[in-house]
Structure formats: C-alpha cells, structure tokens
Coordinates of N, CA, C and O in Angstrom, one line a residue:
M394 N 135.8 107.8 28.7 CA 135.2 107.7 29.7 C 133.4 107.4 29.2 O 133.4 107.9 28.3
I395 N 133.4 106.4 30.2 CA 132.0 106.0 29.6 C 131.4 106.3 31.0 O 131.3 106.1 31.8
T396 N 130.0 106.9 30.4 CA 129.0 107.4 31.4 C 127.5 106.8 31.0 O 127.3 106.9 29.9
E397 N 127.0 106.1 32.4 CA 126.0 105.6 32.1 C 124.9 106.2 32.9 O 125.2 106.8 33.8
T398 N 123.5 106.4 32.3 CA 122.7 106.9 32.9 C 121.8 105.7 33.5 O 121.4 105.2 32.8
M399 N 121.3 106.2 34.9 CA 120.3 104.9 35.3 C 119.1 105.2 34.8 O 118.4 106.6 34.4
P400 N 118.0 104.1 34.3 CA 117.0 104.7 33.8 C 116.1 105.1 34.9 O 116.3 104.9 36.2
E401 N 115.0 106.1 34.5 CA 114.3 106.5 35.4 C 113.2 105.7 36.3 O 112.8 104.8 35.2
A402 N 113.3 106.1 37.4 CA 112.0 104.8 38.0 C 110.6 105.4 37.7 O 110.3 106.4 37.4
N403 N 109.7 104.1 37.2 CA 108.5 104.4 37.0 C 107.9 104.5 38.2 O 107.6 104.0 39.2
T404 N 107.0 105.8 38.7 CA 106.4 106.1 39.7 C 105.2 106.6 39.4 O 104.7 106.9 40.8
E405 N 104.4 106.1 38.8 CA 103.0 105.9 38.6 C 102.4 105.3 39.7 O 103.2 104.1 39.7
P406 N 101.5 105.5 40.1 CA 100.3 104.7 41.3 C 100.4 102.8 40.3 O 99.9 103.5 39.2
G407 N 100.7 102.0 41.5 CA 100.3 100.7 41.1 C 101.3 100.3 39.8 O 101.4 98.9 39.7
T408 N 102.5 101.0 39.6 CA 104.0 100.0 39.2 C 104.6 99.6 40.3 O 104.3 99.8 41.2
E409 N 105.6 98.9 39.9 CA 106.4 98.0 41.0 C 107.3 99.0 41.6 O 107.8 98.6 42.8
A410 N 107.9 100.2 41.0 CA 108.6 100.9 42.2 C 107.8 101.5 43.4 O 107.8 101.8 44.2
D411 N 106.3 101.9 42.5 CA 105.8 102.8 43.9 C 105.1 101.7 44.8 O 105.4 101.8 46.2
T412 N 105.2 100.2 44.5 CA 104.6 99.1 45.7 C 105.9 98.8 46.6 O 105.9 98.2 47.7
K413 N 107.3 99.0 46.4 CA 108.4 98.6 46.9 C 108.4 99.4 48.3 O 109.2 99.4 49.2
R414 N 108.2 101.0 48.2 CA 108.4 101.7 49.4 C 106.8 102.0 50.0 O 106.0 102.7 49.1
P415 N 106.9 102.2 51.4 CA 105.4 102.5 51.9 C 105.2 104.4 51.4 O 106.4 104.7 51.4
G416 N 104.4 104.9 51.4 CA 104.2 106.1 51.1 C 104.1 106.6 52.2 O 104.4 106.4 53.2
R417 N 104.4 108.0 52.0 CA 104.5 108.8 53.5 C 103.2 108.6 54.3 O 103.3 108.9 55.6
G418 N 101.9 108.7 53.8 CA 101.3 108.6 54.7 C 101.1 107.3 55.6 O 100.4 107.6 56.7
R419 N 101.1 106.4 54.8 CA 101.8 105.2 55.7 C 102.3 105.3 56.5 O 102.0 104.8 57.8
L420 N 103.7 105.9 56.6 CA 104.4 105.9 57.2 C 104.6 106.8 58.1 O 104.6 107.0 59.7
V421 N 103.8 108.1 58.4 CA 103.1 109.1 59.3 C 102.2 108.2 60.4 O 101.8 108.4 61.2
A422 N 101.2 107.4 59.6 CA 100.3 106.6 60.5 C 101.0 105.7 60.9 O 101.0 105.4 62.4
I423 N 102.4 105.0 60.7 CA 102.8 104.2 62.1 C 103.3 104.4 62.7 O 103.4 104.5 64.1
V424 N 104.0 105.8 62.7 CA 104.7 106.8 63.8 C 103.5 107.3 64.5 O 103.8 107.3 65.8
V425 N 102.0 107.9 64.0 CA 101.5 108.0 64.8 C 100.9 107.0 66.2 O 100.9 107.3 66.9
V426 N 100.9 105.8 65.7 CA 100.2 104.8 66.3 C 101.4 104.5 67.3 O 101.2 103.9 68.3
A427 N 102.6 104.8 66.9 CA 103.7 104.0 67.8 C 103.9 105.1 68.9 O 103.8 104.5 70.3
V428 N 103.5 106.2 68.9 CA 103.7 107.4 70.0 C 102.6 107.2 70.9 O 102.6 107.2 71.9
L429 N 101.1 106.6 70.3 CA 99.9 106.9 70.8 C 100.3 105.5 71.5 O 100.1 105.5 72.9
L430 N 100.9 104.2 71.2 CA 100.9 103.5 72.0 C 101.8 103.5 73.5 O 101.7 103.1 74.5
L431 N 102.7 104.3 73.0 CA 104.1 104.7 74.2 C 103.5 105.2 75.1 O 103.7 105.4 76.1
G432 N 102.8 106.5 74.6 CA 102.2 107.2 75.6 C 101.1 106.7 76.2 O 100.9 107.1 77.5
A433 N 100.2 105.7 75.8 CA 99.3 105.1 76.4 C 100.3 103.7 77.5 O 99.6 103.6 78.8
G434 N 101.2 103.4 77.1 CA 101.7 102.6 78.1 C 102.3 103.8 79.3 O 102.3 103.4 80.8
A435 N 102.7 104.9 79.0 CA 103.5 105.8 79.8 C 102.5 106.0 81.0 O 102.3 106.3 82.0
A436 N 101.1 106.5 80.3 CA 100.0 106.9 81.3 C 99.4 106.1 82.4 O 99.3 106.2 83.3
R437 N 99.9 104.4 81.9 CA 99.3 103.6 82.4 C 100.5 103.6 83.6 O 99.9 102.9 84.9
A438 N 101.8 103.5 83.3 CA 102.8 103.2 84.6 C 102.4 104.8 85.9 O 102.5 104.7 86.7
W439 N 102.1 105.8 84.6 CA 101.9 106.9 86.0 C 100.7 106.8 86.6 O 100.9 107.5 87.8
W440 N 99.6 106.6 86.4 CA 98.3 106.3 86.7 C 97.9 104.9 87.4 O 98.0 104.0 86.6
P441 N 98.1 104.8 88.6 CA 98.1 103.5 89.3 C 96.5 102.8 88.7 O 95.7 103.4 88.8
E442 N 96.7 101.7 88.6 CA 95.3 101.3 88.6 C 94.7 101.1 89.9 O 94.9 101.1 90.9
Q443 N 93.3 100.9 89.6 CA 92.3 100.9 90.6 C 92.4 99.6 91.4 O 92.2 98.5 91.1
K444 N 92.5 99.9 92.8 CA 92.6 98.5 94.0 C 91.5 98.6 95.0 O 91.0 99.5 94.7
A445 N 91.4 97.6 95.3 CA 90.4 97.2 96.2 C 90.7 97.9 97.1 O 91.7 98.1 97.5
D446 N 89.8 98.8 98.0 CA 89.8 99.4 99.0 C 90.2 98.5 100.2 O 89.5 97.8 100.5
V447 N 91.4 99.0 100.9 CA 91.5 98.1 101.8 C 91.1 98.1 103.3 O 91.5 97.7 104.3
R448 N 90.0 99.2 103.3 CA 89.2 99.9 104.4 C 88.1 98.8 104.4 O 87.6 98.2 105.7
A449 N 87.4 98.1 103.1 CA 86.9 97.2 103.3 C 87.2 95.8 104.1 O 88.4 95.2 104.2
G450 N 86.2 95.4 105.3 CA 86.5 94.0 105.9 C 87.2 94.2 107.1 O 87.4 93.3 107.8
T451 N 87.5 95.5 107.3 CA 88.1 96.0 108.8 C 87.0 96.4 109.5 O 86.2 96.7 109.4
T452 N 87.5 96.4 110.6 CA 86.6 97.2 112.3 C 86.8 98.4 112.6 O 88.1 98.7 112.4
L453 N 85.9 99.1 112.2 CA 86.2 100.5 113.1 C 86.5 100.5 114.3 O 85.5 99.9 115.4
V454 N 87.5 101.3 114.8 CA 87.9 101.1 116.4 C 88.1 102.5 116.4 O 88.3 103.6 116.0
T455 N 88.1 102.7 117.8 CA 88.8 104.1 118.6 C 90.0 104.1 118.4 O 90.7 103.0 118.8
A456 N 90.2 105.3 119.5 CA 91.9 105.3 119.4 C 92.0 104.3 120.7 O 93.5 103.5 120.8
E457 N 91.2 104.1 121.5 CA 91.3 102.8 122.6 C 91.4 101.8 122.2 O 92.3 100.7 122.4
G458 N 90.3 101.2 121.5 CA 90.4 100.0 120.5 C 91.7 99.9 120.0 O 92.2 98.4 119.6
M459 N 92.2 100.8 119.2 CA 93.9 100.4 118.7 C 94.7 100.4 119.6 O 95.6 99.4 119.0
A460 N 94.7 100.9 120.4 CA 96.0 100.6 121.4 C 95.4 99.3 122.5 O 96.5 98.7 122.3
A461 N 94.3 99.0 122.3 CA 94.1 97.3 122.9 C 94.4 96.6 122.2 O 95.0 95.5 122.5
R462 N 94.6 96.6 120.8 CA 94.9 95.6 119.8 C 96.2 95.6 119.3 O 96.8 94.2 119.3
Y463 N 96.7 96.7 119.0 CA 98.2 96.5 118.8 C 99.3 97.5 119.8 O 100.3 97.9 119.4
G464 N 98.6 98.0 120.9 CA 99.5 98.6 121.6 C 100.3 99.8 121.5 O 101.3 100.2 121.8
I465 N 99.5 100.3 120.8 CA 100.1 102.0 120.3 C 98.6 102.8 120.3 O 97.6 102.5 120.8
D466 N 99.5 104.2 120.5 CA 98.4 105.3 120.7 C 99.4 106.3 120.0 O 100.2 106.6 119.6
V467 N 98.1 106.5 118.6 CA 98.5 107.2 117.2 C 98.7 108.9 117.9 O 97.6 109.1 118.4
N468 N 99.9 109.4 117.6 CA 100.2 110.6 118.1 C 99.8 111.8 116.7 O 99.5 112.9 117.2
L469 N 100.3 111.4 115.8 CA 100.5 112.1 114.6 C 100.5 111.3 113.1 O 101.2 110.4 113.2
I470 N 99.7 111.9 112.0 CA 100.0 111.5 111.0 C 100.0 113.0 110.2 O 98.9 113.9 110.6
G471 N 101.4 113.3 110.0 CA 101.5 114.7 109.3 C 102.5 114.7 108.1 O 103.0 113.7 107.9
V472 N 101.9 115.7 107.1 CA 103.0 116.0 105.9 C 104.5 116.5 106.5 O 104.2 117.4 107.1
T473 N 105.5 116.1 106.1 CA 106.7 116.4 105.9 C 107.6 116.5 104.9 O 107.0 116.0 104.1
A474 N 108.4 117.0 104.9 CA 109.8 116.9 103.9 C 109.1 117.8 102.8 O 109.3 117.1 101.9
A475 N 108.8 118.9 102.8 CA 108.0 119.9 102.0 C 107.2 119.0 101.3 O 106.9 119.3 100.0
G476 N 106.3 118.2 101.9 CA 105.1 117.8 101.3 C 105.3 116.2 101.0 O 104.4 115.4 100.4
G477 N 106.3 115.9 100.4 CA 107.2 114.4 99.9 C 107.0 113.1 101.2 O 106.8 112.2 100.2
L478 N 106.8 113.6 102.2 CA 106.9 112.0 103.4 C 105.4 112.4 103.8 O 105.2 113.8 104.2
I479 N 104.7 111.5 104.2 CA 103.7 111.4 105.4 C 104.6 110.8 106.6 O 104.9 109.7 106.7
E480 N 104.6 111.4 107.9 CA 104.9 110.4 109.0 C 104.1 109.8 110.1 O 102.8 110.6 110.1
F481 N 104.2 109.0 110.1 CA 102.8 107.9 111.5 C 103.5 108.0 112.5 O 104.4 107.1 112.2
R482 N 102.9 108.7 113.6 CA 104.2 108.6 115.0 C 103.0 107.9 115.8 O 102.4 108.5 115.9
Y483 N 103.7 107.1 116.7 CA 103.1 106.5 117.5 C 103.5 106.3 118.8 O 104.9 106.4 119.0
Q484 N 103.1 105.8 120.1 CA 103.8 105.8 121.6 C 103.2 104.7 122.0 O 101.9 104.1 121.8
V485 N 104.2 103.7 122.3 CA 103.6 102.5 122.9 C 103.4 102.4 124.3 O 103.7 103.0 124.7
V486 N 102.1 101.8 124.2 CA 101.4 101.4 125.6 C 101.4 99.9 125.7 O 101.1 99.7 127.0
D487 N 101.8 99.0 124.9 CA 102.1 98.1 125.5 C 103.3 97.1 124.4 O 102.8 97.2 123.3
P488 N 104.2 97.1 125.0 CA 105.5 96.8 123.9 C 105.4 95.3 123.6 O 105.4 95.3 122.2
D489 N 104.7 94.0 124.0 CA 104.4 93.3 123.3 C 103.4 93.3 122.2 O 104.1 92.6 120.9
K490 N 102.4 93.8 122.1 CA 101.5 94.0 120.8 C 102.1 95.1 119.8 O 102.2 94.8 118.5
A491 N 102.8 96.3 120.5 CA 103.5 97.0 119.6 C 104.6 96.3 118.9 O 104.9 96.5 117.6
D492 N 105.3 95.4 119.5 CA 106.5 94.5 118.9 C 105.8 93.6 117.5 O 106.5 93.9 116.2
R493 N 104.7 93.1 117.9 CA 104.4 92.3 116.7 C 104.0 93.4 115.5 O 104.2 93.2 114.4
M494 N 102.9 94.5 116.1 CA 102.7 95.5 115.2 C 104.0 96.0 113.8 O 104.0 96.1 113.0
M495 N 105.5 96.0 114.8 CA 106.5 96.8 113.9 C 106.9 95.5 113.1 O 107.7 96.6 112.2
N496 N 106.7 94.6 113.5 CA 107.6 93.7 112.7 C 106.9 92.5 111.8 O 107.6 92.0 110.9
D497 N 105.7 92.7 111.9 CA 104.5 91.6 111.0 C 104.3 92.5 109.7 O 103.7 93.4 110.0
T498 N 104.5 92.3 108.5 CA 104.5 92.6 107.5 C 103.0 92.8 107.2 O 102.0 93.7 106.7
T499 N 102.0 91.8 108.0 CA 100.9 91.5 108.0 C 100.0 93.1 108.5 O 98.7 93.2 108.2
L500 N 100.4 93.6 109.4 CA 99.7 94.7 110.2 C 100.7 96.0 110.0 O 100.2 96.8 110.6
L501 N 101.4 95.8 108.9 CA 102.0 97.4 108.4 C 100.8 98.6 107.9 O 100.1 98.0 108.0
P502 N 101.0 99.3 108.9 CA 100.2 100.6 109.1 C 100.1 101.0 107.3 O 100.9 101.0 106.9
I503 N 98.6 101.4 107.0 CA 98.2 101.8 106.1 C 97.5 102.9 105.9 O 97.0 103.0 107.0
V504 N 97.7 103.9 105.4 CA 96.9 105.4 105.8 C 96.0 105.5 104.0 O 96.7 105.4 103.3
V505 N 94.6 105.9 104.4 CA 94.0 106.0 103.0 C 93.4 108.0 103.1 O 93.1 108.1 104.1
V506 N 93.2 108.3 102.4 CA 93.0 109.5 102.0 C 91.5 109.4 102.0 O 91.0 108.9 101.4
E507 N 90.5 109.9 102.8 CA 89.3 109.6 102.9 C 88.4 110.3 101.6 O 87.4 109.4 101.2
E508 N 89.0 111.3 101.1 CA 88.2 111.9 100.2 C 88.6 111.4 98.9 O 87.6 110.7 98.1
S509 N 89.6 110.9 98.7 CA 90.1 110.7 97.5 C 90.0 109.1 97.4 O 90.0 108.2 96.1
G510 N 90.3 108.5 98.4 CA 90.7 106.7 98.3 C 92.0 106.4 98.4 O 92.3 105.7 97.9
A511 N 92.9 107.4 98.0 CA 94.5 107.4 97.7 C 94.9 106.9 98.7 O 94.7 106.8 99.9
T512 N 96.0 105.8 98.7 CA 96.5 105.0 99.6 C 98.0 104.9 99.5 O 98.4 104.6 98.8
M513 N 98.5 105.3 101.2 CA 99.8 105.0 101.4 C 100.1 103.8 102.0 O 99.7 103.1 103.0
V514 N 101.1 103.2 101.4 CA 101.6 101.7 102.1 C 103.5 102.1 102.5 O 103.8 102.6 101.7
I515 N 104.0 101.2 103.0 CA 105.0 101.1 103.3 C 105.3 99.6 102.8 O 104.7 99.0 102.9
S516 N 106.5 98.8 102.2 CA 107.0 97.9 102.1 C 107.1 96.9 102.8 O 106.9 95.5 103.0
R517 N 107.9 97.3 103.6 CA 108.4 96.4 105.3 C 108.8 97.6 106.4 O 109.0 98.5 106.2
P518 N 108.6 96.3 107.5 CA 109.2 97.4 108.7 C 110.5 98.0 108.5 O 111.3 97.0 108.3
H519 N 110.7 98.8 109.3 CA 112.4 99.3 109.4 C 112.5 99.3 111.0 O 113.7 100.3 111.2
H520 N 112.1 99.1 111.5 CA 112.6 99.5 112.9 C 113.2 98.2 113.6 O 112.9 96.8 113.5
A521 N 114.4 97.9 114.2 CA 115.2 97.4 114.8 C 115.1 96.9 115.9 O 115.5 96.0 116.7
A522 N 115.2 98.1 116.7 CA 115.0 97.8 118.1 C 113.5 97.5 118.7 O 112.7 97.5 118.2
E523 N 113.7 96.8 120.0 CA 112.5 96.5 120.9 C 111.6 97.4 121.5 O 112.2 98.4 121.9
P524 N 110.6 97.6 120.9 CA 110.0 98.7 121.4 C 109.9 98.8 123.1 O 110.0 97.9 123.7
Q525 N 109.9 99.9 123.7 CA 110.1 100.4 124.8 C 108.7 101.1 125.7 O 108.1 101.7 124.5
L526 N 108.3 100.7 126.4 CA 106.8 101.3 127.2 C 107.2 102.5 127.3 O 108.1 103.1 127.9
G527 N 106.3 103.6 126.5 CA 106.3 104.8 126.6 C 107.0 105.6 125.3 O 107.1 106.7 125.1
G528 N 107.8 104.9 124.6 CA 108.8 104.9 123.8 C 108.0 105.4 122.3 O 106.4 105.2 121.9
T529 N 108.4 106.8 121.8 CA 107.7 107.1 120.3 C 108.3 106.4 119.6 O 109.8 106.7 119.4
Y530 N 107.7 106.4 118.5 CA 108.4 105.5 117.2 C 107.4 106.2 116.1 O 106.4 106.6 116.2
F531 N 107.9 105.7 114.7 CA 107.6 106.7 113.5 C 107.7 105.6 112.3 O 108.6 104.4 112.3
F532 N 106.8 105.7 111.6 CA 107.0 105.2 110.0 C 106.9 106.3 109.1 O 106.0 107.1 109.5
L533 N 107.6 106.0 107.7 CA 107.4 107.1 106.9 C 106.7 106.6 105.7 O 107.4 105.2 105.3
F534 N 105.9 107.2 105.1 CA 105.0 106.7 103.7 C 105.5 108.3 102.9 O 105.7 109.1 102.8
A535 N 105.6 107.7 101.7 CA 105.9 108.8 100.3 C 104.4 109.3 100.2 O 103.6 108.3 99.9
N536 N 104.3 110.2 99.9 CA 103.6 110.9 99.6 C 102.8 111.2 98.3 O 103.0 111.9 97.7
A537 N 102.7 110.0 97.8 CA 102.2 109.8 96.4 C 101.4 110.3 95.8 O 100.2 110.5 96.2
H538 N 101.7 111.1 94.2 CA 101.1 112.3 93.6 C 100.6 112.9 94.7 O 99.2 113.5 94.3
N539 N 101.4 113.5 95.9 CA 101.0 114.3 96.8 C 99.0 114.6 97.2 O 98.9 115.7 97.1
A540 N 99.2 113.1 97.6 CA 97.7 113.2 97.9 C 97.5 113.4 99.3 O 96.0 113.8 99.7
I541 N 98.2 113.9 100.1 CA 97.9 114.0 101.7 C 98.3 115.5 102.0 O 99.5 115.8 101.5
H542 N 97.3 116.3 102.5 CA 97.9 117.8 102.3 C 97.9 118.2 103.8 O 96.6 117.6 104.5
A543 N 98.0 119.1 104.9 CA 97.6 119.3 106.0 C 96.3 119.7 106.2 O 95.9 120.2 105.2
G544 N 95.6 119.0 106.8 CA 94.0 119.0 107.2 C 93.2 118.3 106.3 O 92.1 117.9 106.8
S545 N 94.2 117.4 105.4 CA 93.3 116.0 104.8 C 92.9 115.1 105.9 O 93.5 114.6 106.9
Q546 N 91.8 114.6 105.8 CA 91.5 113.3 106.5 C 91.4 112.6 106.2 O 91.5 112.2 104.9
V547 N 92.5 111.3 107.4 CA 92.6 110.2 106.6 C 92.1 109.1 107.6 O 92.0 109.4 108.9
T548 N 92.2 108.0 107.1 CA 91.8 106.6 107.7 C 93.4 105.6 107.8 O 94.0 105.5 107.1
L549 N 93.4 105.5 109.3 CA 95.0 104.8 109.8 C 94.1 103.2 109.5 O 93.2 102.9 110.2
V550 N 95.1 102.2 108.9 CA 94.5 100.9 109.0 C 95.5 99.9 109.2 O 96.5 100.3 108.7
M551 N 95.4 99.1 110.0 CA 96.5 98.3 110.3 C 95.5 96.7 110.7 O 94.9 96.5 111.7
G552 N 96.2 95.9 110.2 CA 95.3 94.4 110.2 C 94.0 94.5 109.7 O 93.8 94.9 108.7
D553 N 93.3 93.9 110.8 CA 91.8 94.2 110.5 C 90.9 95.3 111.1 O 90.3 95.3 111.4
A554 N 91.6 96.3 111.5 CA 91.3 97.4 112.3 C 91.8 98.6 111.6 O 92.4 99.1 110.9
R555 N 90.5 99.5 111.7 CA 90.9 100.9 111.0 C 90.7 102.1 112.2 O 89.4 101.9 112.9
L556 N 91.3 103.1 111.5 CA 91.0 104.1 113.0 C 90.6 105.7 112.1 O 91.5 106.0 111.2
E557 N 89.6 106.1 112.1 CA 89.1 107.3 111.1 C 89.3 108.3 111.5 O 89.3 108.7 112.9
H558 N 89.0 109.2 110.5 CA 88.9 110.7 110.5 C 90.1 111.5 111.5 O 89.9 112.5 112.4
I559 N 91.0 111.0 110.9 CA 92.6 111.4 111.6 C 92.8 112.6 110.7 O 92.9 112.6 109.7
V560 N 93.2 113.8 111.4 CA 93.7 115.3 110.6 C 95.1 115.2 110.5 O 95.7 115.0 111.2
A561 N 95.1 115.3 109.1 CA 96.3 115.3 108.5 C 97.0 116.4 109.1 O 96.6 117.2 108.9
R562 N 98.3 117.1 110.1 CA 99.0 117.9 110.2 C 99.9 118.6 109.5 O 100.7 117.9 109.0
G563 N 100.4 119.4 109.0 CA 101.2 120.4 108.3 C 102.7 120.6 109.1 O 103.0 120.4 110.0

C-alpha cells in the first residue's frame, strides 16, 4: 500500500496560496455591501418617492362648486375596513356630469392628507351603471401606510378642482 502525503500549502502572506482565496475580511466586506444594497432597494420600494403635489394648479372650490363642475355632492370621506380602506361617498345631483366623472380616468378622485401630503389614488373607475339623480355611489381607496385616521383633514382633488378641509370620519 502506497500512501502519499500532500505537500503543505504555504500560507504565508504574499505567497501563491495566499493570493488564490480572498481573505475572511474581504468576504465579510462583500457580504456587508450586498446586504446594504439589498436593504437600500427594499427601503426604496417601501418608501414612496416624493411626487409633485396633485393640489398644485387646481382651483379651490366649495361643495356647491364641486357639484356644479362634476354633478356630485360629497357625503363622506371615511376610514373603514379596520383602517385599511378609505371610502369616498357621494350623491349624484347632475347625472350627465357625474357620469363623466365616474368614467373618465383624468377625473378620478384623489384624496390628499392635508398635514402630511400623503396621496391616495385609484387606478381606474369601477362603476358599471349609469348614475341616477339622487343615487349614492362610492369609490374605495387603499389607506396606504395608514395615512388617514378618523379626524384627519383631507383635500379631495378631481380634475382641476379641489375641495379642502374635509374631516375624515371613522
């Protein structure tokens, strides 16, 4: 039986064996940088980028002004579903104007928290029926980051108009 022994690796700094594998310090540094990059990416995905204020360039209107422009009377902005949703409820006072508002994606309602500027939007209309005079309808928004609470003051933005200082109900 023949037994050979492998020659001992020369592990002194600066030798050939030392330069083939990265040291533990370099490996730890690579792992730390990778974790930081992943953490920064996750934080960026979680924390929304600063966007332009949707209230800029809009005209302040009264409740009557909103009814004249869009055919609706705002009844409620409320926190529902254990705080996870915001309900925007309105009554139709002019079916033709309300129909346009309910189906035109450029006129979809936007709710802005006045204190923080947090903005709640919906991506598309969801009403299939034609609005009826006196009918009550609603939109639901996700309450992102639990931004709106009962008592929060919000602004409703629709098209080029905004209705301010609406108190969210719980």
